[in-house]
mmCIF file with all atom_site columns, C-alpha atoms in Angstrom:
data_model
loop_
_atom_site.group_PDB
_atom_site.id
_atom_site.type_symbol
_atom_site.label_atom_id
_atom_site.label_alt_id
_atom_site.label_comp_id
_atom_site.label_asym_id
_atom_site.label_entity_id
_atom_site.label_seq_id
_atom_site.pdbx_PDB_ins_code
_atom_site.Cartn_x
_atom_site.Cartn_y
_atom_site.Cartn_z
_atom_site.occupancy
_atom_site.B_iso_or_equiv
_atom_site.pdbx_formal_charge
_atom_site.auth_seq_id
_atom_site.auth_comp_id
_atom_site.auth_asym_id
_atom_site.auth_atom_id
_atom_site.pdbx_PDB_model_num
ATOM 1  C CA . TYR A 1 1  ? 154.403 61.468 -98.314  1.00 48.00 ? 17 TYR A CA 1
ATOM 2  C CA . MET A 1 2  ? 153.287 64.784 -96.839  1.00 49.00 ? 18 MET A CA 1
ATOM 3  C CA . PRO A 1 3  ? 155.931 67.293 -95.721  1.00 56.00 ? 19 PRO A CA 1
ATOM 4  C CA . GLY A 1 4  ? 155.637 68.134 -92.043  1.00 53.00 ? 20 GLY A CA 1
ATOM 5  C CA . TYR A 1 5  ? 154.204 64.732 -91.093  1.00 54.00 ? 21 TYR A CA 1
ATOM 6  C CA . ALA A 1 6  ? 156.145 61.846 -89.614  1.00 60.00 ? 22 ALA A CA 1
ATOM 7  C CA . GLN A 1 7  ? 156.342 58.795 -91.825  1.00 68.00 ? 23 GLN A CA 1
ATOM 8  C CA . LEU A 1 8  ? 155.086 55.830 -89.811  1.00 76.00 ? 24 LEU A CA 1
ATOM 9  C CA . TYR A 1 9  ? 156.401 53.090 -92.098  1.00 82.00 ? 25 TYR A CA 1
ATOM 10 C CA . ASP A 1 10 ? 159.589 52.084 -93.902  1.00 91.00 ? 26 ASP A CA 1
ATOM 11 C CA . LEU A 1 11 ? 158.188 50.097 -96.847  1.00 94.00 ? 27 LEU A CA 1
ATOM 12 C CA . VAL A 1 12 ? 154.826 50.073 -98.662  1.00 95.00 ? 28 VAL A CA 1
ATOM 13 C CA . VAL A 1 13 ? 153.117 47.073 -100.268 1.00 96.00 ? 29 VAL A CA 1
ATOM 14 C CA . ALA A 1 14 ? 150.393 47.890 -102.810 1.00 96.00 ? 30 ALA A CA 1
ATOM 15 C CA . GLN A 1 15 ? 148.919 45.601 -105.436 1.00 95.00 ? 31 GLN A CA 1
ATOM 16 C CA . ASP A 1 16 ? 148.073 48.583 -107.641 1.00 95.00 ? 32 ASP A CA 1
ATOM 17 C CA . GLY A 1 17 ? 151.767 49.452 -108.082 1.00 94.00 ? 33 GLY A CA 1
ATOM 18 C CA . SER A 1 18 ? 151.695 52.631 -105.976 1.00 94.00 ? 34 SER A CA 1
ATOM 19 C CA . GLY A 1 19 ? 153.992 51.177 -103.292 1.00 95.00 ? 35 GLY A CA 1
ATOM 20 C CA . ASP A 1 20 ? 157.518 49.874 -103.059 1.00 96.00 ? 36 ASP A CA 1
ATOM 21 C CA . TYR A 1 21 ? 156.458 46.232 -103.567 1.00 97.00 ? 37 TYR A CA 1
ATOM 22 C CA . PHE A 1 22 ? 153.506 44.331 -105.039 1.00 96.00 ? 38 PHE A CA 1
ATOM 23 C CA . SER A 1 23 ? 153.593 41.487 -102.484 1.00 95.00 ? 39 SER A CA 1
ATOM 24 C CA . LEU A 1 24 ? 154.225 41.174 -98.766  1.00 94.00 ? 40 LEU A CA 1
ATOM 25 C CA . LYS A 1 25 ? 156.653 38.340 -99.504  1.00 95.00 ? 41 LYS A CA 1
ATOM 26 C CA . ASP A 1 26 ? 158.860 40.657 -101.588 1.00 96.00 ? 42 ASP A CA 1
ATOM 27 C CA . ALA A 1 27 ? 158.794 43.387 -98.925  1.00 95.00 ? 43 ALA A CA 1
ATOM 28 C CA . VAL A 1 28 ? 159.738 40.927 -96.168  1.00 94.00 ? 44 VAL A CA 1
ATOM 29 C CA . LYS A 1 29 ? 162.604 39.622 -98.300  1.00 94.00 ? 45 LYS A CA 1
ATOM 30 C CA . ALA A 1 30 ? 163.835 43.182 -98.918  1.00 94.00 ? 46 ALA A CA 1
ATOM 31 C CA . ALA A 1 31 ? 163.659 43.958 -95.179  1.00 92.00 ? 47 ALA A CA 1
ATOM 32 C CA . GLU A 1 32 ? 166.132 41.142 -94.450  1.00 90.00 ? 48 GLU A CA 1
ATOM 33 C CA . VAL A 1 33 ? 168.968 43.627 -95.001  1.00 91.00 ? 49 VAL A CA 1
ATOM 34 C CA . PHE A 1 34 ? 167.945 45.440 -91.791  1.00 87.00 ? 50 PHE A CA 1
ATOM 35 C CA . LYS A 1 35 ? 168.900 42.395 -89.635  1.00 85.00 ? 51 LYS A CA 1
ATOM 36 C CA . GLY A 1 36 ? 167.245 43.063 -86.285  1.00 83.00 ? 52 GLY A CA 1
ATOM 37 C CA . ILE A 1 37 ? 166.509 46.756 -86.824  1.00 91.00 ? 53 ILE A CA 1
ATOM 38 C CA . PRO A 1 38 ? 162.758 47.461 -86.446  1.00 93.00 ? 54 PRO A CA 1
ATOM 39 C CA . VAL A 1 39 ? 161.004 47.752 -89.833  1.00 93.00 ? 55 VAL A CA 1
ATOM 40 C CA . THR A 1 40 ? 157.390 48.828 -90.353  1.00 93.00 ? 56 THR A CA 1
ATOM 41 C CA . ILE A 1 41 ? 155.610 47.776 -93.538  1.00 94.00 ? 57 ILE A CA 1
ATOM 42 C CA . ARG A 1 42 ? 152.394 49.491 -94.609  1.00 94.00 ? 58 ARG A CA 1
ATOM 43 C CA . ILE A 1 43 ? 149.954 47.221 -96.435  1.00 95.00 ? 59 ILE A CA 1
ATOM 44 C CA . ARG A 1 44 ? 147.567 49.044 -98.751  1.00 94.00 ? 60 ARG A CA 1
ATOM 45 C CA . LYS A 1 45 ? 144.182 47.888 -100.037 1.00 94.00 ? 61 LYS A CA 1
ATOM 46 C CA . GLY A 1 46 ? 144.191 44.363 -101.468 1.00 93.00 ? 62 GLY A CA 1
ATOM 47 C CA . ASN A 1 47 ? 144.124 40.637 -100.777 1.00 93.00 ? 63 ASN A CA 1
ATOM 48 C CA . TYR A 1 48 ? 147.452 39.246 -99.597  1.00 92.00 ? 64 TYR A CA 1
ATOM 49 C CA . GLN A 1 49 ? 148.907 35.908 -98.544  1.00 89.00 ? 65 GLN A CA 1
ATOM 50 C CA . SER A 1 50 ? 150.083 35.640 -94.947  1.00 89.00 ? 66 SER A CA 1
ATOM 51 C CA . GLU A 1 51 ? 153.825 35.429 -94.374  1.00 87.00 ? 67 GLU A CA 1
ATOM 52 C CA . VAL A 1 52 ? 155.907 34.372 -91.409  1.00 89.00 ? 68 VAL A CA 1
ATOM 53 C CA . LEU A 1 53 ? 157.384 37.634 -90.178  1.00 92.00 ? 69 LEU A CA 1
ATOM 54 C CA . PRO A 1 54 ? 160.710 38.080 -88.430  1.00 92.00 ? 70 PRO A CA 1
ATOM 55 C CA . GLU A 1 55 ? 160.431 39.642 -84.972  1.00 91.00 ? 71 GLU A CA 1
ATOM 56 C CA . ASN A 1 56 ? 161.745 43.006 -86.198  1.00 92.00 ? 72 ASN A CA 1
ATOM 57 C CA . ILE A 1 57 ? 158.903 43.523 -88.728  1.00 93.00 ? 73 ILE A CA 1
ATOM 58 C CA . LYS A 1 58 ? 155.622 45.219 -87.833  1.00 93.00 ? 74 LYS A CA 1
ATOM 59 C CA . LEU A 1 59 ? 152.660 45.633 -90.209  1.00 93.00 ? 75 LEU A CA 1
ATOM 60 C CA . ILE A 1 60 ? 150.291 48.568 -90.551  1.00 91.00 ? 76 ILE A CA 1
ATOM 61 C CA . LYS A 1 61 ? 147.251 47.462 -92.552  1.00 92.00 ? 77 LYS A CA 1
ATOM 62 C CA . ASP A 1 62 ? 144.713 49.674 -94.307  1.00 89.00 ? 78 ASP A CA 1
ATOM 63 C CA . ALA A 1 63 ? 141.066 48.843 -93.528  1.00 84.00 ? 79 ALA A CA 1
ATOM 64 C CA . GLU A 1 64 ? 140.532 47.280 -96.975  1.00 86.00 ? 80 GLU A CA 1
ATOM 65 C CA . VAL A 1 65 ? 143.216 44.602 -96.523  1.00 87.00 ? 81 VAL A CA 1
ATOM 66 C CA . SER A 1 66 ? 142.137 40.970 -96.550  1.00 88.00 ? 82 SER A CA 1
ATOM 67 C CA . GLY A 1 67 ? 143.900 37.620 -96.377  1.00 84.00 ? 83 GLY A CA 1
ATOM 68 C CA . LEU A 1 68 ? 146.277 38.509 -93.537  1.00 80.00 ? 84 LEU A CA 1
ATOM 69 C CA . ASN A 1 69 ? 145.842 37.304 -89.980  1.00 66.00 ? 85 ASN A CA 1
#
């Protein structure tokens, strides 16, 4: 996070442990508490399994992300 800049995401998934969650599945499960409120998940470098996303979840993927459609 950089002071003075808007944060464009609510949760971060990173396989290297630098995010809030290691897997997209865990982040999606955690976002269930928002029930219909828009949630943006940033996906950092790595290879991830695709998940069925609720309509309120949007993904922002880094260029080095693979395995997601």
